[in-house]
């Protein structure tokens, strides 16, 4: 079979956001980048560059860095360019976060391998370079330069082929289902366990809250998904109505 040719796309974006410490060696990046134009000028004065706003929407970056003692790190995450159009990546080779010439900034750099995605980026290949710095107040500025290979869009002669189709807004049940599958729910439950420990008497596990994650996942994994229109799936025993009301003295 003849292999489908891939079309290269080059892009450059500057993301701004924050970096958060989830533990002593795990950092989380959350940042956004509006559509923009990078202007680079070479003249008699040397080199200058600036970023100006462009027409369009914004891209969202979420990633996690696992740090080693020598300042190197492994990174993985996603970039969502529009609802339903996101790519996944993982760091490739040596990536490092350390000091910079500015004592108030930490400087990091990484090369990411694209691992596919959804929507436009289904089956995507390529690499992205990330050159970023983090301030004393954990403000993040991340400069991306990417070369992405995508499957060519099927040709069409429809008069409105260039008009972007409206994106379908997810319903509340679909949104909840996606939230249940995400790491954000585990982080939220672990955070609740951390803050309620002084009252409950149950100290949270100290190694990235792994114990809380496992317990929460075990409960939520049994909850029926939104794609159960007939309501035939049973609720797990721990949250079923029968488990909430028991005669006095009765044990499980």
mmCIF file with all atom_site columns, N, CA and C in Angstrom, residues 10 31 183:
data_model
loop_
_atom_site.group_PDB
_atom_site.id
_atom_site.type_symbol
_atom_site.label_atom_id
_atom_site.label_alt_id
_atom_site.label_comp_id
_atom_site.label_asym_id
_atom_site.label_entity_id
_atom_site.label_seq_id
_atom_site.pdbx_PDB_ins_code
_atom_site.Cartn_x
_atom_site.Cartn_y
_atom_site.Cartn_z
_atom_site.occupancy
_atom_site.B_iso_or_equiv
_atom_site.pdbx_formal_charge
_atom_site.auth_seq_id
_atom_site.auth_comp_id
_atom_site.auth_asym_id
_atom_site.auth_atom_id
_atom_site.pdbx_PDB_model_num
ATOM 1 N N  . UNK A 1 10  ? 5.207  24.571 10.144 1.00 0.00 ? 10  UNK A N  1
ATOM 2 C CA . UNK A 1 10  ? 6.158  25.241 11.023 1.00 0.00 ? 10  UNK A CA 1
ATOM 3 C C  . UNK A 1 10  ? 5.411  26.298 11.829 1.00 0.00 ? 10  UNK A C  1
ATOM 4 N N  . UNK A 1 31  ? 0.210  27.098 30.789 1.00 0.00 ? 31  UNK A N  1
ATOM 5 C CA . UNK A 1 31  ? 0.438  28.369 30.102 1.00 0.00 ? 31  UNK A CA 1
ATOM 6 C C  . UNK A 1 31  ? -0.428 28.439 28.856 1.00 0.00 ? 31  UNK A C  1
ATOM 7 N N  . UNK A 1 183 ? -5.913 13.578 35.046 1.00 0.00 ? 183 UNK A N  1
ATOM 8 C CA . UNK A 1 183 ? -5.116 13.609 36.267 1.00 0.00 ? 183 UNK A CA 1
ATOM 9 C C  . UNK A 1 183 ? -5.550 14.738 37.187 1.00 0.00 ? 183 UNK A C  1
#
